Amino acid sequence: MDFSLIASSFAQVFAPSTMLYTLLGAAGGILIGAIPGLTATMGIALLVPFTYGLDFIPGVAMLLGIFCGGMYGGSIAAILIHTPGTPSAAATVLDGFPMGQKGEPGRALTISLFSSFSGGIIGALVMTFLSPTISKAALKFGPAEFFSLALFGLSVIVAISGKSVLKGLIAAFFGLLIGTVGMDKTCAYLRFFKLRGLYDGIPFIPALIGLFAISEVIANFEHLLQANPKRNVNSGEKSGNPVISYLKSVVRNILPKKDDVKTIWPHLIKGSLIGTFIGSIPGAGGDIAAFVSYSEAKRTSKHPEMFGKGAPEGIAAAECANNGCSGGAMIPMLALGVPGDSNTAVLMGAFIMHGFQPGPMMYVEHLNIVYAVFGALLAANLAFLVVGMLGVNIFSKVISLERYFLIPCILVLSLVGAYAINQSLFDVYFAIVMGIIGYLLQKYGFPLSPILLALILGPMCESNIRRYMQIVDGHFEMIFTRPICLVFFALAIFSLVASVLNQKKIARREAEAAKAEEK
């Protein structure tokens, strides 16, 4: 590597004017990511035309700021209002929201912020030093490998099923079933409901908003009608000098506790590497990486029974993985000219608009630009860390609002978010229907996360196995001759066995705790 060229490229990125654009992008990305239904992809797409009047490096730095800020911003809504702001924050809900409900929203947001930063930085460093090597491995993925990856992803359903594995599996089966709705991608045959809004399948973002946000609104509205609303606990100081109290709460909320750091650091490293690897596979994304990392954290935790109740490891594992994907997704885009996800697809358009064609020749003809992009991704992660630290104390106050004020705000934001994706009222109605279904499922103890994971991976699993079967003329056994597939199959079996054993351990510990309480 040419370290003098790296130094000069990084100097351009960390110039004050460029850093200002990066900070603005990060602030905008956090805001967009925190609003359910508005994704980082949308923010990048909206601002691409505005970068045309800028030099390439400030322009791409601002777009990367939106990218990284949006990935973190999704966790804010997940923690505070039980709604993933972005699909990649879906796994953060599992422990982030319970921690917020226990009166520790500031702690949850801080863990999320520093985990996101750690994942983003590790992903950026891996991209900087190993992108050509990883891109060659990603190039070996075909339909069979994507099918086996999706199958491995589905194997974590047991780990996220909560107390009842059976109910988790039923929820996952429901997700797989509704994932088959819409136009068959192979035969162009319309399956099930002949509704125009469902031709392309279940609209994912409205489904996510309905399952998590609107179902939570209905549940809270029920509590209000019963005249027993859940009071939120504000974790800030409540006595003494108000100025000193506020400053103490600010410092406490922007710095993670030593015990939390000691607990989460192994999961930060593992989750970041998992996220970077999965992100580097074109078509995979932060949502898959977050669930896989969460399952791995629960498997290796000394206290798996705490997961789903506000475990800091759960928040850390999910957030470092989905932010590690930001660096991973950039690898195939820069090295191969193949976008790793929807965000990098839009970024690729910005590159082309500025006269740079991503691909192998960039490393030959525009190596200084490649190094500048590496530096810009590092700067974007630093920028959202700064913005997040300044805002975390304000964000954490949201949960202390009265329910009769907060519930209508969440409902309006949710419906606007559902409409904003396709500007379609059908999506709004669909989100409401999914909200009612989600409310009923939660009321009877069925977890919602398996449904979401099945909606993500079900279509991916189906389309790739059918494509592969066409390639091999129906000889399914040929898949066992592919080494990458065998690795993922082995991981899936290991994940299932480990998750079942973990669930038994959790049940045993809960039974022992119940007996101890009776005595």
Short mmCIF file of C-alpha atoms in Angstrom, two decimals:
data_model
loop_
_atom_site.label_atom_id
_atom_site.label_comp_id
_atom_site.label_asym_id
_atom_site.label_seq_id
_atom_site.Cartn_x
_atom_site.Cartn_y
_atom_site.Cartn_z
CA MET A 1 0.00 0.00 0.00
CA ASP A 2 1.15 3.54 -0.79
CA PHE A 3 1.02 5.14 2.67
CA SER A 4 2.03 8.59 1.40
CA LEU A 5 -0.93 8.51 -0.99
CA ILE A 6 -3.19 7.34 1.85
CA ALA A 7 -1.97 10.25 4.01
CA SER A 8 -2.64 12.85 1.30
CA SER A 9 -6.08 11.39 0.54
CA PHE A 10 -7.01 11.31 4.23
CA ALA A 11 -5.84 14.92 4.59
CA GLN A 12 -8.44 15.96 2.00
CA VAL A 13 -11.16 14.04 3.79
CA PHE A 14 -10.38 15.45 7.25
CA ALA A 15 -10.15 19.04 6.03
CA PRO A 16 -12.53 21.33 8.02
CA SER A 17 -14.84 22.06 5.08
CA THR A 18 -15.21 18.36 4.19
CA MET A 19 -15.77 17.40 7.82
CA LEU A 20 -18.56 19.99 8.00
CA TYR A 21 -20.36 18.28 5.11
CA THR A 22 -19.80 14.91 6.81
CA LEU A 23 -21.29 16.18 10.09
CA LEU A 24 -24.30 17.60 8.26
CA GLY A 25 -24.78 14.28 6.48
CA ALA A 26 -24.48 12.34 9.75
CA ALA A 27 -27.03 14.59 11.50
CA GLY A 28 -29.45 14.22 8.60
CA GLY A 29 -28.88 10.45 8.48
CA ILE A 30 -29.61 10.04 12.20
CA LEU A 31 -32.81 12.06 11.84
CA ILE A 32 -33.94 10.08 8.78
CA GLY A 33 -33.03 6.73 10.36
CA ALA A 34 -34.92 7.56 13.56
CA ILE A 35 -38.21 8.15 11.69
CA PRO A 36 -39.91 4.81 10.96
CA GLY A 37 -40.26 4.26 7.24
CA LEU A 38 -37.55 6.69 6.15
CA THR A 39 -34.37 4.79 5.32
CA ALA A 40 -30.79 5.85 4.71
CA THR A 41 -31.25 4.78 1.09
CA MET A 42 -34.00 7.36 0.70
CA GLY A 43 -31.86 10.08 2.29
CA ILE A 44 -28.89 9.29 0.04
CA ALA A 45 -31.10 9.25 -3.06
CA LEU A 46 -32.64 12.61 -2.19
CA LEU A 47 -29.27 14.30 -1.68
CA VAL A 48 -27.33 12.80 -4.61
CA PRO A 49 -28.42 15.64 -6.99
CA PHE A 50 -27.27 18.25 -4.45
CA THR A 51 -23.74 16.83 -4.44
CA TYR A 52 -23.38 17.47 -8.17
CA GLY A 53 -22.31 21.04 -7.49
CA LEU A 54 -19.72 19.91 -4.94
CA ASP A 55 -16.29 18.40 -5.47
CA PHE A 56 -16.35 14.62 -5.38
CA ILE A 57 -14.72 14.13 -1.97
CA PRO A 58 -16.98 16.52 0.03
CA GLY A 59 -19.99 15.15 -1.83
CA VAL A 60 -19.26 11.48 -1.14
CA ALA A 61 -18.30 12.32 2.46
CA MET A 62 -21.75 13.85 3.02
CA LEU A 63 -23.48 10.84 1.46
CA LEU A 64 -21.45 8.43 3.60
CA GLY A 65 -22.38 10.53 6.63
CA ILE A 66 -26.06 9.93 5.78
CA PHE A 67 -25.34 6.22 5.24
CA CYS A 68 -23.62 5.68 8.59
CA GLY A 69 -25.86 8.07 10.53
CA GLY A 70 -28.97 6.36 9.16
CA MET A 71 -27.71 2.94 10.25
CA TYR A 72 -27.33 4.19 13.84
CA GLY A 73 -30.49 6.32 13.74
CA GLY A 74 -32.68 3.25 13.27
CA SER A 75 -31.79 2.10 16.78
CA ILE A 76 -33.18 5.28 18.37
CA ALA A 77 -36.76 4.46 17.38
CA ALA A 78 -36.16 0.78 18.16
CA ILE A 79 -35.13 1.60 21.73
CA LEU A 80 -37.58 4.39 22.49
CA ILE A 81 -40.82 3.42 20.74
CA HIS A 82 -40.45 -0.30 19.91
CA THR A 83 -40.17 0.44 16.19
CA PRO A 84 -37.05 -0.21 14.11
CA GLY A 85 -36.36 3.06 12.30
CA THR A 86 -34.67 0.98 9.59
CA PRO A 87 -34.93 -2.77 8.82
CA SER A 88 -31.36 -3.31 10.04
CA ALA A 89 -32.40 -2.18 13.54
CA ALA A 90 -35.03 -4.92 13.87
CA ALA A 91 -32.82 -7.05 16.14
CA THR A 92 -32.08 -4.03 18.37
CA VAL A 93 -35.73 -3.98 19.45
CA LEU A 94 -35.33 -7.31 21.25
CA ASP A 95 -33.22 -5.87 24.09
CA GLY A 96 -33.14 -2.13 23.41
CA PHE A 97 -36.83 -1.54 24.08
CA PRO A 98 -36.95 -3.62 27.31
CA MET A 99 -33.95 -1.69 28.65
CA GLY A 100 -35.69 1.59 27.84
CA GLN A 101 -38.86 0.38 29.56
CA LYS A 102 -36.84 -0.41 32.68
CA GLY A 103 -36.00 3.30 32.95
CA GLU A 104 -32.60 3.17 31.23
CA PRO A 105 -33.13 4.68 27.77
CA GLY A 106 -29.92 6.71 28.04
CA ARG A 107 -27.91 3.58 28.82
CA ALA A 108 -29.46 1.69 25.89
CA LEU A 109 -28.81 4.57 23.47
CA THR A 110 -25.22 4.90 24.66
CA ILE A 111 -24.52 1.19 24.20
CA SER A 112 -26.14 1.39 20.76
CA LEU A 113 -24.09 4.47 19.81
CA PHE A 114 -20.70 3.08 20.80
CA SER A 115 -21.50 -0.34 19.37
CA SER A 116 -22.52 1.26 16.08
CA PHE A 117 -19.32 3.29 16.07
CA SER A 118 -17.18 0.23 16.83
CA GLY A 119 -18.85 -1.79 14.09
CA GLY A 120 -18.50 1.03 11.59
CA ILE A 121 -14.83 1.63 12.36
CA ILE A 122 -13.92 -2.08 12.23
CA GLY A 123 -15.86 -2.43 8.98
CA ALA A 124 -14.07 0.58 7.50
CA LEU A 125 -10.64 -0.74 8.54
CA VAL A 126 -11.37 -4.17 7.08
CA MET A 127 -12.51 -2.47 3.88
CA THR A 128 -9.32 -0.40 3.77
CA PHE A 129 -6.89 -3.29 4.12
CA LEU A 130 -8.73 -6.40 2.86
CA SER A 131 -11.21 -5.25 0.21
CA PRO A 132 -9.57 -6.98 -2.80
CA THR A 133 -9.32 -10.30 -0.93
CA ILE A 134 -12.89 -10.23 0.42
CA SER A 135 -14.33 -9.13 -2.93
CA LYS A 136 -12.85 -12.24 -4.58
CA ALA A 137 -14.58 -14.44 -2.01
CA ALA A 138 -17.88 -12.56 -2.51
CA LEU A 139 -17.60 -13.19 -6.25
CA LYS A 140 -17.95 -16.94 -5.62
CA PHE A 141 -21.52 -16.56 -4.34
CA GLY A 142 -24.21 -17.86 -6.69
CA PRO A 143 -27.85 -18.94 -6.21
CA ALA A 144 -26.84 -22.06 -4.25
CA GLU A 145 -24.66 -20.06 -1.85
CA PHE A 146 -27.37 -17.43 -1.33
CA PHE A 147 -29.89 -20.18 -0.59
CA SER A 148 -27.58 -21.75 2.01
CA LEU A 149 -26.90 -18.31 3.53
CA ALA A 150 -30.66 -17.68 3.81
CA LEU A 151 -31.14 -21.12 5.37
CA PHE A 152 -28.42 -20.33 7.91
CA GLY A 153 -30.17 -17.05 8.67
CA LEU A 154 -33.46 -18.86 9.25
CA SER A 155 -31.73 -21.17 11.74
CA VAL A 156 -31.46 -18.30 14.26
CA ILE A 157 -35.26 -18.24 14.63
CA VAL A 158 -35.01 -20.52 17.67
CA ALA A 159 -32.65 -18.05 19.35
CA ILE A 160 -35.07 -15.13 18.92
CA SER A 161 -38.27 -17.03 19.76
CA GLY A 162 -38.39 -16.02 23.42
CA LYS A 163 -39.83 -18.36 26.03
CA SER A 164 -41.76 -20.61 23.64
CA VAL A 165 -39.85 -22.10 20.72
CA LEU A 166 -43.09 -23.58 19.37
CA LYS A 167 -44.75 -20.17 19.21
CA GLY A 168 -41.61 -18.73 17.61
CA LEU A 169 -41.71 -21.42 14.92
CA ILE A 170 -45.42 -20.79 14.31
CA ALA A 171 -44.70 -17.06 13.94
CA ALA A 172 -41.84 -17.82 11.52
CA PHE A 173 -44.10 -20.13 9.49
CA PHE A 174 -46.66 -17.32 9.26
CA GLY A 175 -43.92 -14.99 8.00
CA LEU A 176 -42.78 -17.54 5.40
CA LEU A 177 -46.38 -18.05 4.29
CA ILE A 178 -47.17 -14.38 3.70
CA GLY A 179 -43.74 -14.00 2.08
CA THR A 180 -45.02 -16.11 -0.83
CA VAL A 181 -47.73 -13.57 -1.66
CA GLY A 182 -47.35 -11.69 -4.95
CA MET A 183 -45.96 -12.30 -8.40
CA ASP A 184 -43.86 -15.43 -8.75
CA LYS A 185 -40.43 -14.17 -9.77
CA THR A 186 -39.68 -17.30 -11.84
CA CYS A 187 -42.96 -17.98 -13.66
CA ALA A 188 -44.62 -14.53 -13.48
CA TYR A 189 -47.71 -16.16 -11.97
CA LEU A 190 -49.78 -14.10 -9.53
CA ARG A 191 -50.15 -16.05 -6.28
CA PHE A 192 -52.88 -15.67 -3.67
CA PHE A 193 -54.43 -12.17 -3.44
CA LYS A 194 -54.97 -10.33 -6.72
CA LEU A 195 -54.46 -6.91 -5.19
CA ARG A 196 -52.34 -4.40 -7.10
CA GLY A 197 -50.49 -3.36 -3.96
CA LEU A 198 -49.35 -6.96 -3.42
CA TYR A 199 -48.11 -7.71 -6.95
CA ASP A 200 -44.49 -7.23 -5.82
CA GLY A 201 -45.05 -9.20 -2.64
CA ILE A 202 -45.64 -8.05 0.93
CA PRO A 203 -44.49 -4.41 1.26
CA PHE A 204 -41.70 -4.90 3.78
CA ILE A 205 -41.39 -1.47 5.42
CA PRO A 206 -45.17 -1.08 6.01
CA ALA A 207 -45.19 -4.62 7.42
CA LEU A 208 -42.34 -3.75 9.78
CA ILE A 209 -44.05 -0.52 10.88
CA GLY A 210 -47.34 -2.32 11.42
CA LEU A 211 -45.92 -5.25 13.36
CA PHE A 212 -43.85 -3.16 15.74
CA ALA A 213 -45.11 0.43 15.86
CA ILE A 214 -48.85 0.21 15.28
CA SER A 215 -49.20 -2.95 17.39
CA GLU A 216 -47.46 -1.09 20.22
CA VAL A 217 -49.80 1.88 19.75
CA ILE A 218 -52.84 -0.42 20.02
CA ALA A 219 -51.43 -2.11 23.13
CA ASN A 220 -50.73 1.22 24.82
CA PHE A 221 -54.14 2.58 23.84
CA GLU A 222 -55.68 -0.47 25.53
CA HIS A 223 -53.77 0.38 28.73
CA LEU A 224 -55.06 3.95 28.58
CA LEU A 225 -58.64 2.73 28.22
CA GLN A 226 -58.14 0.55 31.26
CA ALA A 227 -57.03 3.70 33.14
CA ASN A 228 -53.73 2.00 33.97
CA PRO A 229 -51.19 3.56 31.60
CA LYS A 230 -47.59 2.46 31.86
CA ARG A 231 -45.67 5.32 33.36
CA ASN A 232 -42.25 5.77 31.89
CA VAL A 233 -39.36 6.20 34.25
CA ASN A 234 -36.91 8.99 33.57
CA SER A 235 -33.40 7.86 34.40
CA GLY A 236 -32.11 11.36 35.03
CA GLU A 237 -31.46 12.92 38.42
CA LYS A 238 -34.60 14.14 40.19
CA SER A 239 -33.25 16.16 43.06
CA GLY A 240 -30.70 18.82 43.85
CA ASN A 241 -29.56 21.67 41.63
CA PRO A 242 -31.34 21.17 38.24
CA VAL A 243 -28.34 22.47 36.25
CA ILE A 244 -25.89 20.15 38.00
CA SER A 245 -28.43 17.32 37.69
CA TYR A 246 -28.75 17.89 33.95
CA LEU A 247 -24.97 18.03 33.40
CA LYS A 248 -24.54 14.79 35.36
CA SER A 249 -27.19 13.08 33.27
CA VAL A 250 -25.51 14.30 30.07
CA VAL A 251 -22.12 12.91 31.10
CA ARG A 252 -23.65 9.66 32.32
CA ASN A 253 -25.58 9.15 29.10
CA ILE A 254 -22.74 9.81 26.65
CA LEU A 255 -20.20 7.55 28.33
CA PRO A 256 -20.87 3.80 28.61
CA LYS A 257 -20.45 2.24 32.03
CA LYS A 258 -17.29 0.25 32.73
CA ASP A 259 -19.33 -2.86 33.49
CA ASP A 260 -21.13 -2.52 30.16
CA VAL A 261 -17.85 -2.12 28.27
CA LYS A 262 -16.44 -5.22 29.98
CA THR A 263 -19.58 -7.17 29.09
CA ILE A 264 -19.96 -6.14 25.47
CA TRP A 265 -16.43 -5.82 24.06
CA PRO A 266 -16.07 -9.49 22.91
CA HIS A 267 -19.43 -9.22 21.14
CA LEU A 268 -18.36 -5.95 19.50
CA ILE A 269 -15.42 -7.62 17.79
CA LYS A 270 -17.34 -10.74 16.75
CA GLY A 271 -20.43 -8.84 15.64
CA SER A 272 -18.42 -6.30 13.65
CA LEU A 273 -16.59 -9.03 11.75
CA ILE A 274 -19.85 -10.93 11.14
CA GLY A 275 -21.45 -7.73 9.85
CA THR A 276 -18.51 -6.90 7.58
CA PHE A 277 -18.45 -10.39 6.08
CA ILE A 278 -22.21 -10.63 5.50
CA GLY A 279 -22.30 -7.03 4.24
CA SER A 280 -19.65 -7.85 1.64
CA ILE A 281 -21.95 -10.45 0.05
CA PRO A 282 -24.02 -8.65 -2.61
CA GLY A 283 -27.71 -8.91 -1.77
CA ALA A 284 -27.22 -9.67 1.92
CA GLY A 285 -27.67 -6.79 4.34
CA GLY A 286 -27.55 -5.38 7.84
CA ASP A 287 -30.83 -6.98 8.89
CA ILE A 288 -29.49 -10.52 8.29
CA ALA A 289 -26.15 -9.67 9.90
CA ALA A 290 -27.83 -8.21 13.00
CA PHE A 291 -29.92 -11.33 13.66
CA VAL A 292 -26.99 -13.68 13.05
CA SER A 293 -24.78 -11.65 15.39
CA TYR A 294 -27.54 -11.49 18.02
CA SER A 295 -27.94 -15.28 17.89
CA GLU A 296 -24.18 -15.77 18.26
CA ALA A 297 -24.06 -13.37 21.23
CA LYS A 298 -26.89 -15.23 22.96
CA ARG A 299 -25.23 -18.59 22.29
CA THR A 300 -21.92 -17.54 23.86
CA SER A 301 -23.33 -15.43 26.70
CA LYS A 302 -22.91 -16.56 30.31
CA HIS A 303 -26.45 -15.34 30.98
CA PRO A 304 -28.60 -16.16 27.93
CA GLU A 305 -31.73 -15.95 30.08
CA MET A 306 -31.26 -12.14 30.21
CA PHE A 307 -31.65 -11.77 26.44
CA GLY A 308 -34.98 -10.23 25.54
CA LYS A 309 -35.12 -8.50 28.94
CA GLY A 310 -32.64 -5.68 28.29
CA ALA A 311 -29.28 -7.44 27.91
CA PRO A 312 -26.54 -4.99 26.87
CA GLU A 313 -24.86 -7.75 24.81
CA GLY A 314 -28.00 -8.07 22.71
CA ILE A 315 -28.01 -4.37 21.80
CA ALA A 316 -24.27 -4.34 21.15
CA ALA A 317 -24.25 -7.47 18.98
CA ALA A 318 -27.08 -6.22 16.77
CA GLU A 319 -25.79 -2.67 16.35
CA CYS A 320 -22.12 -3.43 15.68
CA ALA A 321 -23.14 -6.01 13.06
CA ASN A 322 -25.49 -3.79 11.09
CA ASN A 323 -23.00 -0.94 11.13
CA GLY A 324 -20.14 -3.27 10.20
CA CYS A 325 -22.17 -3.90 7.05
CA SER A 326 -21.54 -0.31 5.93
CA GLY A 327 -17.86 -1.09 5.34
CA GLY A 328 -18.62 -4.58 4.07
CA ALA A 329 -21.16 -3.38 1.49
CA MET A 330 -18.65 -0.88 0.09
CA ILE A 331 -16.17 -3.67 -0.72
CA PRO A 332 -17.94 -5.27 -3.71
CA MET A 333 -19.04 -1.86 -4.96
CA LEU A 334 -15.51 -0.45 -5.11
CA ALA A 335 -13.63 -3.61 -6.05
CA LEU A 336 -16.15 -5.25 -8.40
CA GLY A 337 -18.61 -2.55 -9.37
CA VAL A 338 -21.39 -4.62 -7.77
CA PRO A 339 -23.45 -2.86 -5.05
CA GLY A 340 -23.51 -4.72 -1.74
CA ASP A 341 -26.96 -3.35 -0.79
CA SER A 342 -29.49 -0.67 -1.71
CA ASN A 343 -27.45 2.09 -0.05
CA THR A 344 -24.32 1.34 -2.04
CA ALA A 345 -26.44 1.00 -5.21
CA VAL A 346 -27.44 4.66 -4.84
CA LEU A 347 -23.87 5.60 -3.88
CA MET A 348 -22.65 3.89 -7.03
CA GLY A 349 -24.93 6.20 -9.01
CA ALA A 350 -23.30 9.18 -7.30
CA PHE A 351 -19.84 7.89 -8.26
CA ILE A 352 -20.88 7.52 -11.90
CA MET A 353 -22.49 10.96 -11.88
CA HIS A 354 -19.14 12.42 -10.80
CA GLY A 355 -17.30 10.55 -13.55
CA PHE A 356 -15.92 7.54 -11.62
CA GLN A 357 -16.91 4.00 -12.58
CA PRO A 358 -16.57 1.68 -9.53
CA GLY A 359 -14.79 -1.57 -10.30
CA PRO A 360 -11.32 -3.12 -10.51
CA MET A 361 -9.94 -0.31 -12.68
CA MET A 362 -10.56 2.23 -9.91
CA TYR A 363 -7.69 0.63 -7.98
CA VAL A 364 -5.47 1.22 -11.02
CA GLU A 365 -6.61 4.56 -12.44
CA HIS A 366 -8.02 6.37 -9.37
CA LEU A 367 -6.27 4.88 -6.34
CA ASN A 368 -6.25 8.28 -4.60
CA ILE A 369 -10.06 8.37 -4.87
CA VAL A 370 -10.32 4.85 -3.43
CA TYR A 371 -8.21 5.87 -0.44
CA ALA A 372 -10.29 9.04 -0.04
CA VAL A 373 -13.45 6.91 0.13
CA PHE A 374 -11.80 4.76 2.82
CA GLY A 375 -11.01 7.90 4.79
CA ALA A 376 -14.51 9.33 4.22
CA LEU A 377 -16.10 6.20 5.72
CA LEU A 378 -13.90 6.51 8.82
CA ALA A 379 -14.79 10.22 9.05
CA ALA A 380 -18.51 9.41 8.66
CA ASN A 381 -18.36 7.07 11.64
CA LEU A 382 -16.58 9.68 13.73
CA ALA A 383 -19.16 12.26 12.66
CA PHE A 384 -22.19 10.26 13.72
CA LEU A 385 -20.45 9.45 17.02
CA VAL A 386 -20.08 13.19 17.72
CA VAL A 387 -23.66 13.98 16.68
CA GLY A 388 -24.97 10.98 18.62
CA MET A 389 -23.13 11.97 21.81
CA LEU A 390 -24.55 15.48 21.58
CA GLY A 391 -28.08 14.18 21.03
CA VAL A 392 -28.32 11.07 23.19
CA ASN A 393 -29.48 12.96 26.27
CA ILE A 394 -32.22 14.66 24.28
CA PHE A 395 -33.30 11.40 22.64
CA SER A 396 -33.56 9.66 26.00
CA LYS A 397 -36.11 12.25 27.22
CA VAL A 398 -38.64 11.08 24.64
CA ILE A 399 -39.56 8.03 26.68
CA SER A 400 -40.48 10.21 29.68
CA LEU A 401 -43.33 11.91 27.78
CA GLU A 402 -46.87 11.16 28.86
CA ARG A 403 -48.46 8.29 26.99
CA TYR A 404 -51.53 10.29 25.91
CA PHE A 405 -49.16 12.62 24.03
CA LEU A 406 -46.62 10.06 22.83
CA ILE A 407 -49.07 7.51 21.38
CA PRO A 408 -50.66 9.85 18.78
CA CYS A 409 -47.18 11.09 17.75
CA ILE A 410 -45.96 7.52 17.19
CA LEU A 411 -49.12 6.67 15.23
CA VAL A 412 -48.79 9.72 12.95
CA LEU A 413 -45.07 9.10 12.32
CA SER A 414 -45.79 5.44 11.59
CA LEU A 415 -48.54 6.14 9.08
CA VAL A 416 -46.49 8.87 7.39
CA GLY A 417 -43.53 6.49 7.20
CA ALA A 418 -45.67 3.74 5.69
CA TYR A 419 -47.01 6.18 3.07
CA ALA A 420 -43.62 7.73 2.26
CA ILE A 421 -42.08 4.56 0.76
CA ASN A 422 -44.32 4.34 -2.33
CA GLN A 423 -46.71 7.27 -1.74
CA SER A 424 -49.46 4.67 -1.56
CA LEU A 425 -52.52 4.61 0.70
CA PHE A 426 -52.59 0.84 0.24
CA ASP A 427 -49.34 0.64 2.24
CA VAL A 428 -50.97 2.64 5.04
CA TYR A 429 -53.96 0.29 5.18
CA PHE A 430 -51.63 -2.71 5.03
CA ALA A 431 -49.57 -1.34 7.94
CA ILE A 432 -52.75 -0.98 10.00
CA VAL A 433 -53.80 -4.57 9.21
CA MET A 434 -50.34 -5.85 10.17
CA GLY A 435 -50.53 -3.75 13.33
CA ILE A 436 -53.77 -5.46 14.38
CA ILE A 437 -52.26 -8.89 13.60
CA GLY A 438 -49.10 -8.00 15.54
CA TYR A 439 -51.14 -6.81 18.53
CA LEU A 440 -53.15 -10.05 18.63
CA LEU A 441 -50.03 -12.20 18.25
CA GLN A 442 -48.23 -10.37 21.08
CA LYS A 443 -51.30 -10.58 23.30
CA TYR A 444 -51.21 -14.38 23.04
CA GLY A 445 -47.45 -14.65 23.51
CA PHE A 446 -46.24 -15.02 19.91
CA PRO A 447 -42.94 -13.20 19.19
CA LEU A 448 -42.84 -10.79 16.24
CA SER A 449 -39.16 -10.95 15.31
CA PRO A 450 -39.38 -14.44 13.71
CA ILE A 451 -42.08 -13.09 11.37
CA LEU A 452 -39.80 -10.24 10.31
CA LEU A 453 -36.80 -12.53 9.80
CA ALA A 454 -38.93 -14.93 7.74
CA LEU A 455 -40.19 -12.03 5.60
CA ILE A 456 -36.58 -11.01 4.91
CA LEU A 457 -35.17 -14.46 4.20
CA GLY A 458 -38.15 -16.39 2.86
CA PRO A 459 -38.26 -14.76 -0.61
CA MET A 460 -34.44 -14.86 -0.79
CA CYS A 461 -34.48 -18.56 0.04
CA GLU A 462 -37.24 -19.43 -2.43
CA SER A 463 -35.99 -17.43 -5.42
CA ASN A 464 -32.41 -18.69 -5.14
CA ILE A 465 -33.23 -22.38 -4.72
CA ARG A 466 -35.55 -22.24 -7.72
CA ARG A 467 -32.91 -20.47 -9.78
CA TYR A 468 -30.33 -23.07 -8.77
CA MET A 469 -32.68 -25.96 -9.57
CA GLN A 470 -33.11 -24.57 -13.07
CA ILE A 471 -29.34 -24.35 -13.49
CA VAL A 472 -28.72 -27.97 -12.40
CA ASP A 473 -31.86 -29.31 -14.12
CA GLY A 474 -33.53 -30.39 -10.87
CA HIS A 475 -30.58 -32.31 -9.37
CA PHE A 476 -30.72 -30.90 -5.84
CA GLU A 477 -27.96 -33.22 -4.59
CA MET A 478 -25.46 -31.15 -6.60
CA ILE A 479 -25.66 -28.49 -3.92
CA PHE A 480 -23.68 -30.76 -1.57
CA THR A 481 -20.69 -30.54 -3.89
CA ARG A 482 -20.30 -26.80 -3.25
CA PRO A 483 -17.93 -26.06 -0.32
CA ILE A 484 -19.47 -22.72 0.69
CA CYS A 485 -22.92 -24.32 0.86
CA LEU A 486 -21.61 -27.12 3.05
CA VAL A 487 -20.09 -24.57 5.43
CA PHE A 488 -23.40 -22.71 5.75
CA PHE A 489 -25.36 -25.96 6.19
CA ALA A 490 -22.99 -26.99 8.97
CA LEU A 491 -23.35 -23.57 10.61
CA ALA A 492 -27.14 -23.83 10.36
CA ILE A 493 -27.17 -27.24 12.10
CA PHE A 494 -24.75 -26.00 14.76
CA SER A 495 -26.88 -22.87 15.30
CA LEU A 496 -30.07 -24.91 15.71
CA VAL A 497 -28.52 -27.36 18.16
CA ALA A 498 -26.84 -24.61 20.17
CA SER A 499 -30.06 -22.56 20.29
CA VAL A 500 -32.12 -25.52 21.51
CA LEU A 501 -29.56 -26.29 24.23
CA ASN A 502 -29.51 -22.61 25.16
CA GLN A 503 -33.29 -22.53 25.48
CA LYS A 504 -33.16 -25.54 27.80
CA LYS A 505 -30.51 -23.80 29.91
CA ILE A 506 -32.69 -20.68 30.10
CA ALA A 507 -35.77 -22.72 31.11
CA ARG A 508 -33.76 -24.51 33.81
CA ARG A 509 -32.39 -21.26 35.26
CA GLU A 510 -35.82 -19.63 35.25
CA ALA A 511 -37.28 -22.66 37.04
CA GLU A 512 -34.50 -22.47 39.67
CA ALA A 513 -35.13 -18.74 40.11
CA ALA A 514 -38.87 -19.38 40.56
CA LYS A 515 -38.19 -22.03 43.22
CA ALA A 516 -35.80 -19.66 45.03
CA GLU A 517 -38.51 -16.96 45.11
CA GLU A 518 -41.06 -19.41 46.54
CA LYS A 519 -38.70 -20.27 49.40
#
